[in-house]
PDB file of C-alpha atoms in Angstrom:
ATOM      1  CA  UNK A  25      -7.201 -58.051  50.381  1.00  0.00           C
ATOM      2  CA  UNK A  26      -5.283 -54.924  49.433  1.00  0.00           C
ATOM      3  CA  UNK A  27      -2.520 -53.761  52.066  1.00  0.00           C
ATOM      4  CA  UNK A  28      -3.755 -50.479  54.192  1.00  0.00           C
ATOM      5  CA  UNK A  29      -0.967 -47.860  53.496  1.00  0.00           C
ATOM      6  CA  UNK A  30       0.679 -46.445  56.536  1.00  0.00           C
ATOM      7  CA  UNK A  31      -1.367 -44.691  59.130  1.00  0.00           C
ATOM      8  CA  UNK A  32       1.050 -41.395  58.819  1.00  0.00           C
ATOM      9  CA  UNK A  33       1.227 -41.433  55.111  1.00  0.00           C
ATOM     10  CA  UNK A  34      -2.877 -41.539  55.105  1.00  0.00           C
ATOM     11  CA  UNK A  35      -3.464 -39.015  57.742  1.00  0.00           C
ATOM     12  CA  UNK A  36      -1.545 -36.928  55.445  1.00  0.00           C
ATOM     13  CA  UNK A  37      -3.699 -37.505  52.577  1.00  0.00           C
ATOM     14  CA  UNK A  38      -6.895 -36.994  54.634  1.00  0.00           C
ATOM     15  CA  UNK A  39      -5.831 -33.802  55.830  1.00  0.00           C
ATOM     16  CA  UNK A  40      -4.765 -32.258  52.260  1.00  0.00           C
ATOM     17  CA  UNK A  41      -7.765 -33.950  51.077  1.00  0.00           C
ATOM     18  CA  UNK A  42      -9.570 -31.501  54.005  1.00  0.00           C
ATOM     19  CA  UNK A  43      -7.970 -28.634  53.732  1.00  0.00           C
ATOM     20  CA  UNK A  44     -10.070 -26.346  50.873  1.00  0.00           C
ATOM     21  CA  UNK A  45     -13.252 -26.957  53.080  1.00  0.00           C
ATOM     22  CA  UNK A  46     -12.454 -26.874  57.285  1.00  0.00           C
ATOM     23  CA  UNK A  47     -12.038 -23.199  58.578  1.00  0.00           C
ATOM     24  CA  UNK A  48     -10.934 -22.502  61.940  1.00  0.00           C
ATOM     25  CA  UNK A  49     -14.569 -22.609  63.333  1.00  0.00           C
ATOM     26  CA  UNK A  50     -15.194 -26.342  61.918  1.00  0.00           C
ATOM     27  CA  UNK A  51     -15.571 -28.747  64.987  1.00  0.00           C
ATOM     28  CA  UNK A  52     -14.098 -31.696  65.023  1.00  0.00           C
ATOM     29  CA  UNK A  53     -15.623 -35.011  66.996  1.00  0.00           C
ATOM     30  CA  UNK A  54     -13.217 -38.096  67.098  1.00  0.00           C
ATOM     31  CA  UNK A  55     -15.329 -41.109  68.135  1.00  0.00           C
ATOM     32  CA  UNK A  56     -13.239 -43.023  70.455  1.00  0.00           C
ATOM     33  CA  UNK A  57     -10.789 -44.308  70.418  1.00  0.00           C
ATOM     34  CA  UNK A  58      -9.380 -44.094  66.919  1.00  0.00           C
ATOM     35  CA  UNK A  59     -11.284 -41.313  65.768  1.00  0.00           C
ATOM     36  CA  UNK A  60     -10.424 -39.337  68.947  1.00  0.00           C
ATOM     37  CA  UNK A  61      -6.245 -39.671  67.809  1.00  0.00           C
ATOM     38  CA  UNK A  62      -7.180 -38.630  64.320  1.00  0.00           C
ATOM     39  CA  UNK A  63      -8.901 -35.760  65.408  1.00  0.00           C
ATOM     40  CA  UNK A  64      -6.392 -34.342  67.559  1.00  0.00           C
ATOM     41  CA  UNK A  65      -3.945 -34.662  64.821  1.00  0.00           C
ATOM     42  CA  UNK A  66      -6.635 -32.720  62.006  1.00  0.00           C
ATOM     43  CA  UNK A  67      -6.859 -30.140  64.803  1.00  0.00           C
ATOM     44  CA  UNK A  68      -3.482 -29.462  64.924  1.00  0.00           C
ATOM     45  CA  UNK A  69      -2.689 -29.809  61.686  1.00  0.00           C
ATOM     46  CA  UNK A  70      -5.530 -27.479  59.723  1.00  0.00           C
ATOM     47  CA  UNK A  71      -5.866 -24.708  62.425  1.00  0.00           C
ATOM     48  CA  UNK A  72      -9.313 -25.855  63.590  1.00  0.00           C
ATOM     49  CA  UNK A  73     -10.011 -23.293  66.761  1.00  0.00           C
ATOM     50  CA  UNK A  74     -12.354 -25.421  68.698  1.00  0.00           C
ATOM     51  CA  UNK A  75     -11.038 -28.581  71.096  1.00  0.00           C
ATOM     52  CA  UNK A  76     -11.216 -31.460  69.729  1.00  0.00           C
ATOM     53  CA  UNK A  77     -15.069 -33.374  70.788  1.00  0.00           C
ATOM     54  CA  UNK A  78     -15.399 -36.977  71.792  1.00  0.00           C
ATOM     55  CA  UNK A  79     -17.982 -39.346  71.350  1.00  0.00           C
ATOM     56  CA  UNK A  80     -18.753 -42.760  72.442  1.00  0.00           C
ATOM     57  CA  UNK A  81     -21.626 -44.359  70.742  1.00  0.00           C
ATOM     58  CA  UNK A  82     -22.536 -47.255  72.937  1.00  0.00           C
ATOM     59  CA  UNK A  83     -25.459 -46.337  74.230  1.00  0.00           C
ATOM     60  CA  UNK A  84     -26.522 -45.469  70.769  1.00  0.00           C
ATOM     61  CA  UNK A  85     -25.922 -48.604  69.093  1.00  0.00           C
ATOM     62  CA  UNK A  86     -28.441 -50.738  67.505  1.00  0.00           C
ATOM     63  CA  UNK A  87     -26.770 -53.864  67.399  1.00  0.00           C
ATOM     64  CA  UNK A  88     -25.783 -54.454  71.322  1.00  0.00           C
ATOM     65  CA  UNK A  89     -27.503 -58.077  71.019  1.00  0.00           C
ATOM     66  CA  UNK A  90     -25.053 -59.217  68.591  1.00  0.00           C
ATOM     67  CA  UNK A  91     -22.209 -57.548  70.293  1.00  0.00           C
ATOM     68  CA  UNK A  92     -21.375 -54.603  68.009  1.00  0.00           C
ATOM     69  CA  UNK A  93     -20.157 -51.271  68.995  1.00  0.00           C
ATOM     70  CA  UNK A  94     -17.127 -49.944  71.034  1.00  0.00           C
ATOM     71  CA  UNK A  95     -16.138 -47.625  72.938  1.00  0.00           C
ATOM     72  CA  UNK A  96     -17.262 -48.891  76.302  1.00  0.00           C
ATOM     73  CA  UNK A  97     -18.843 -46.082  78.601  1.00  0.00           C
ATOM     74  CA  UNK A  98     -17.079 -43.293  78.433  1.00  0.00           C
ATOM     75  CA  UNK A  99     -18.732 -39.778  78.497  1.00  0.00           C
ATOM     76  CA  UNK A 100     -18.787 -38.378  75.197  1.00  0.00           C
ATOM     77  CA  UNK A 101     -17.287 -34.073  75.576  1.00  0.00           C
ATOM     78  CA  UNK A 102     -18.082 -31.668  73.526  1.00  0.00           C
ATOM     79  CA  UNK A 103     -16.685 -28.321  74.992  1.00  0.00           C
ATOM     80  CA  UNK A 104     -18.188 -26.378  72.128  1.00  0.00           C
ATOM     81  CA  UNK A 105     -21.857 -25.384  70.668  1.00  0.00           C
ATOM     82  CA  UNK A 106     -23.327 -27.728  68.493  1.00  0.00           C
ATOM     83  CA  UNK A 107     -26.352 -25.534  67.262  1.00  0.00           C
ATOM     84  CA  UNK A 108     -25.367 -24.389  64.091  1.00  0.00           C
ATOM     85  CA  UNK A 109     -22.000 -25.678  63.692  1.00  0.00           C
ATOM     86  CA  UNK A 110     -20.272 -27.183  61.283  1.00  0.00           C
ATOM     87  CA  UNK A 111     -19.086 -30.686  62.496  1.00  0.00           C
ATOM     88  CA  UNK A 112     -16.784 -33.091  60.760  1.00  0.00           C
ATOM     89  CA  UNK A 113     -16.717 -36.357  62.993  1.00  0.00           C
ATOM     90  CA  UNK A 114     -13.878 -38.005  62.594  1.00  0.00           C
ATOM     91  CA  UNK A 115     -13.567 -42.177  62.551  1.00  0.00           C
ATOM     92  CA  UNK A 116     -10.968 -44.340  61.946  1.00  0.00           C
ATOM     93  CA  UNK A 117     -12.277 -46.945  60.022  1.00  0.00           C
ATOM     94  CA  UNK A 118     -15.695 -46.705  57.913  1.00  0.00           C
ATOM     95  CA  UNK A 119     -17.625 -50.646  57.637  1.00  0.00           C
ATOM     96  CA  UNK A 120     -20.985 -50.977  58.065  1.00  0.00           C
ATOM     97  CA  UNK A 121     -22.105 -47.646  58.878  1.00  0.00           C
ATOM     98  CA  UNK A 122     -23.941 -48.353  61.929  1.00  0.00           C
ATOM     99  CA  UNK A 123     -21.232 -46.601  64.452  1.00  0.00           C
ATOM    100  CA  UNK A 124     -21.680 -43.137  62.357  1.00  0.00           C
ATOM    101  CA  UNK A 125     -25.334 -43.350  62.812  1.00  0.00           C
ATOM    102  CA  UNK A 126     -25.131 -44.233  66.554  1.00  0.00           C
ATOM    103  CA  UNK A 127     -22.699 -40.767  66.491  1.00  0.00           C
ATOM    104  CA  UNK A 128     -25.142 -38.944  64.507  1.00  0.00           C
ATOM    105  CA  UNK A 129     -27.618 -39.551  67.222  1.00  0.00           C
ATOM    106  CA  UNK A 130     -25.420 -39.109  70.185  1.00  0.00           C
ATOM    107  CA  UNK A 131     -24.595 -35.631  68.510  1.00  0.00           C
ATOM    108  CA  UNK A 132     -28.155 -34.465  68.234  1.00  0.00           C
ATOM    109  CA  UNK A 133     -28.575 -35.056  71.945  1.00  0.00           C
ATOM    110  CA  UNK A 134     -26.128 -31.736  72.028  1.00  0.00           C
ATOM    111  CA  UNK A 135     -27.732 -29.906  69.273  1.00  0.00           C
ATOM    112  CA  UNK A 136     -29.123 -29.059  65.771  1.00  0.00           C
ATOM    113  CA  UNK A 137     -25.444 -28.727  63.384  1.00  0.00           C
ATOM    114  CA  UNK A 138     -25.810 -26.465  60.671  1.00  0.00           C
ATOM    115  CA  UNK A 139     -23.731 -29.283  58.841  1.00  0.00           C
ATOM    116  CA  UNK A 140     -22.434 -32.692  59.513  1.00  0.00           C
ATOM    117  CA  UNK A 141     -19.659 -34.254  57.591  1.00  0.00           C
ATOM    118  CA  UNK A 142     -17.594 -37.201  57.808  1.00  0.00           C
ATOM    119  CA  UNK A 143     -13.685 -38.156  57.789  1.00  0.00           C
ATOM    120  CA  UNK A 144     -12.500 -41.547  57.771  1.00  0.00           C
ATOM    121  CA  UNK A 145      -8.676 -42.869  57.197  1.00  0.00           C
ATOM    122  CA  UNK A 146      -9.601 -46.196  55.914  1.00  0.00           C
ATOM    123  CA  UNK A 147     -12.954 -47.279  54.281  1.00  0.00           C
ATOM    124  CA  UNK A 148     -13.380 -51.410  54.405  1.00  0.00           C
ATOM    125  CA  UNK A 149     -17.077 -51.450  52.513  1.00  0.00           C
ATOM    126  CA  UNK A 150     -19.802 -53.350  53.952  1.00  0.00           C
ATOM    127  CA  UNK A 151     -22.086 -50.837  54.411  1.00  0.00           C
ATOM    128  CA  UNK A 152     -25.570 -52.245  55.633  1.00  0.00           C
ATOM    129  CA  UNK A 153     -26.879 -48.250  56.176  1.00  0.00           C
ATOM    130  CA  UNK A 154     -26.662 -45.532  53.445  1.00  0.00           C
ATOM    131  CA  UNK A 155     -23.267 -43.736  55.056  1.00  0.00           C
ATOM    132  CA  UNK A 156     -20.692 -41.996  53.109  1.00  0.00           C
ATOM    133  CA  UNK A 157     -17.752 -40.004  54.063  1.00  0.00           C
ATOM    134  CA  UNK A 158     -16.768 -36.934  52.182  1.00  0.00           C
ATOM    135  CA  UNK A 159     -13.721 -37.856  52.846  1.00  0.00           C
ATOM    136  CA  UNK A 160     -11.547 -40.949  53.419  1.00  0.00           C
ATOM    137  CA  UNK A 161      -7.092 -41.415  52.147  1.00  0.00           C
ATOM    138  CA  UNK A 162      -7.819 -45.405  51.225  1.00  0.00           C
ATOM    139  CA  UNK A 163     -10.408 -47.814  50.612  1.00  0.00           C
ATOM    140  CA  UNK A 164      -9.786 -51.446  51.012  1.00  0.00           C
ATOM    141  CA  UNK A 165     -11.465 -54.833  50.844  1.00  0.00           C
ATOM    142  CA  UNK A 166     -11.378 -57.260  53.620  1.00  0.00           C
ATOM    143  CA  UNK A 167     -12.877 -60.577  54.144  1.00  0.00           C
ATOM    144  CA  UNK A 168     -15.770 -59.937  56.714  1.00  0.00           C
ATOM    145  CA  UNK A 169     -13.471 -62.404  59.083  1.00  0.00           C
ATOM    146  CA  UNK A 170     -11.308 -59.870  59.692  1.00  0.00           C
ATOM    147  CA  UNK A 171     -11.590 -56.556  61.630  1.00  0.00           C
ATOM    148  CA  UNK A 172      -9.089 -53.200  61.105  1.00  0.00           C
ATOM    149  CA  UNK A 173      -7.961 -52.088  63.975  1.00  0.00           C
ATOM    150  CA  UNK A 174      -5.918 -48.644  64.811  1.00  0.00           C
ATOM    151  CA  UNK A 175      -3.591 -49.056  67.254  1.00  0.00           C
ATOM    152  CA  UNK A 176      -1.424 -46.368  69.093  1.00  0.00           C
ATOM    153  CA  UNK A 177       2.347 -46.781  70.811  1.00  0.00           C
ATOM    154  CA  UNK A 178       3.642 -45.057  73.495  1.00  0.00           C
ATOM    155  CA  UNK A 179       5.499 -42.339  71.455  1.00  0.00           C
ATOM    156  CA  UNK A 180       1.751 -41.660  69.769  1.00  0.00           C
ATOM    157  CA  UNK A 181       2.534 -43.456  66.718  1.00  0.00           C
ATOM    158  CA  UNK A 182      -0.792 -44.680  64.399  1.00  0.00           C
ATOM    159  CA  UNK A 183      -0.735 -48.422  62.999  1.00  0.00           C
ATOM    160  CA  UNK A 184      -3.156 -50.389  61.827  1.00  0.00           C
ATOM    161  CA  UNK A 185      -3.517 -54.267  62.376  1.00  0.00           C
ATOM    162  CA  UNK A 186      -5.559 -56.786  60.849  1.00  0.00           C
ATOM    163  CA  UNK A 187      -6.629 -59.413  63.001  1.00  0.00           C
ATOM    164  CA  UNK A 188      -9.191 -62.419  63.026  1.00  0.00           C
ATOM    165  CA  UNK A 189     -12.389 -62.168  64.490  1.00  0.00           C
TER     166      UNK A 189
END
């Protein structure tokens, strides 16, 4: 395992890394809860317009039998036209793949984008669907017994923790 750098230190990279291609009419959709954090921060930080969009994917997921997904019922908001926009969504952690397609779909319930891209802090690997973000600050390898987890404090702090499954 390779250590995951410092939450601030990578949302700094991810947001230089950004920069040259998000105007102020880009959309950004945090998938919650992690994404959701990020995204505020991007917002803020590159001059996006737009509020920040939330999704929850459960009811999009494919593998509720063998108790994947998050999230957890929440409404996903978008306060913002998705025909024809250019959307980043915004994750904190990139595995498998199968939560960005289950956001891909819930998206499409709202519109046709003219573009989707994606933004991730951290990429584990383990993809089992043909994903890729365009952009990501670290990629690191993890035994699949452990899970990467982005945690926030009360004075909005970003950390990640590795934990057992």
């Amino acid at each position: 395992m390779n250590t995951v750098k410092p939450a601030a230190e990578l949302l700094g990279q991810l947001a230089e890394a950004m920069r040259p291609a998000v105007t102020p009419d880009t959309v950004l959709v945090g998938i919650y809860t992690g994404g959701v954090w990020i995204a505020e921060w991007l917002r803020d930080v590159l001059g996006v317009k737009a509020a920040v969009g939330s999704i929850d994917v459960s009811y999009h997921r494919d593998d509720h039998h063998l108790g994947g997904g998050r999230g957890g019922g929440k409404a996903s908001q978008l306060r913002f036209d998705v025909e024809g926009a250019h959307v980043v969504i915004v994750d904190d952690v990139l595995a498998t793949g199968r939560t960005i397609r289950a956001a891909m779909n819930e998206l499409f319930d709202y519109g046709r984008p003219a573009r989707i891209d994606l933004a991730v802090l951290v990429d584990r690997g383990g993809r089992e669907l043909p994903i890729a973000a365009r952009w990501m600050a670290q990629t690191v390898s993890l035994p699949a017994s452990q899970t990467l987890e982005l945690t926030r404090n009360d004075d909005g702090e970003l950390a990640f923790r590795v934990t057992e499954k």
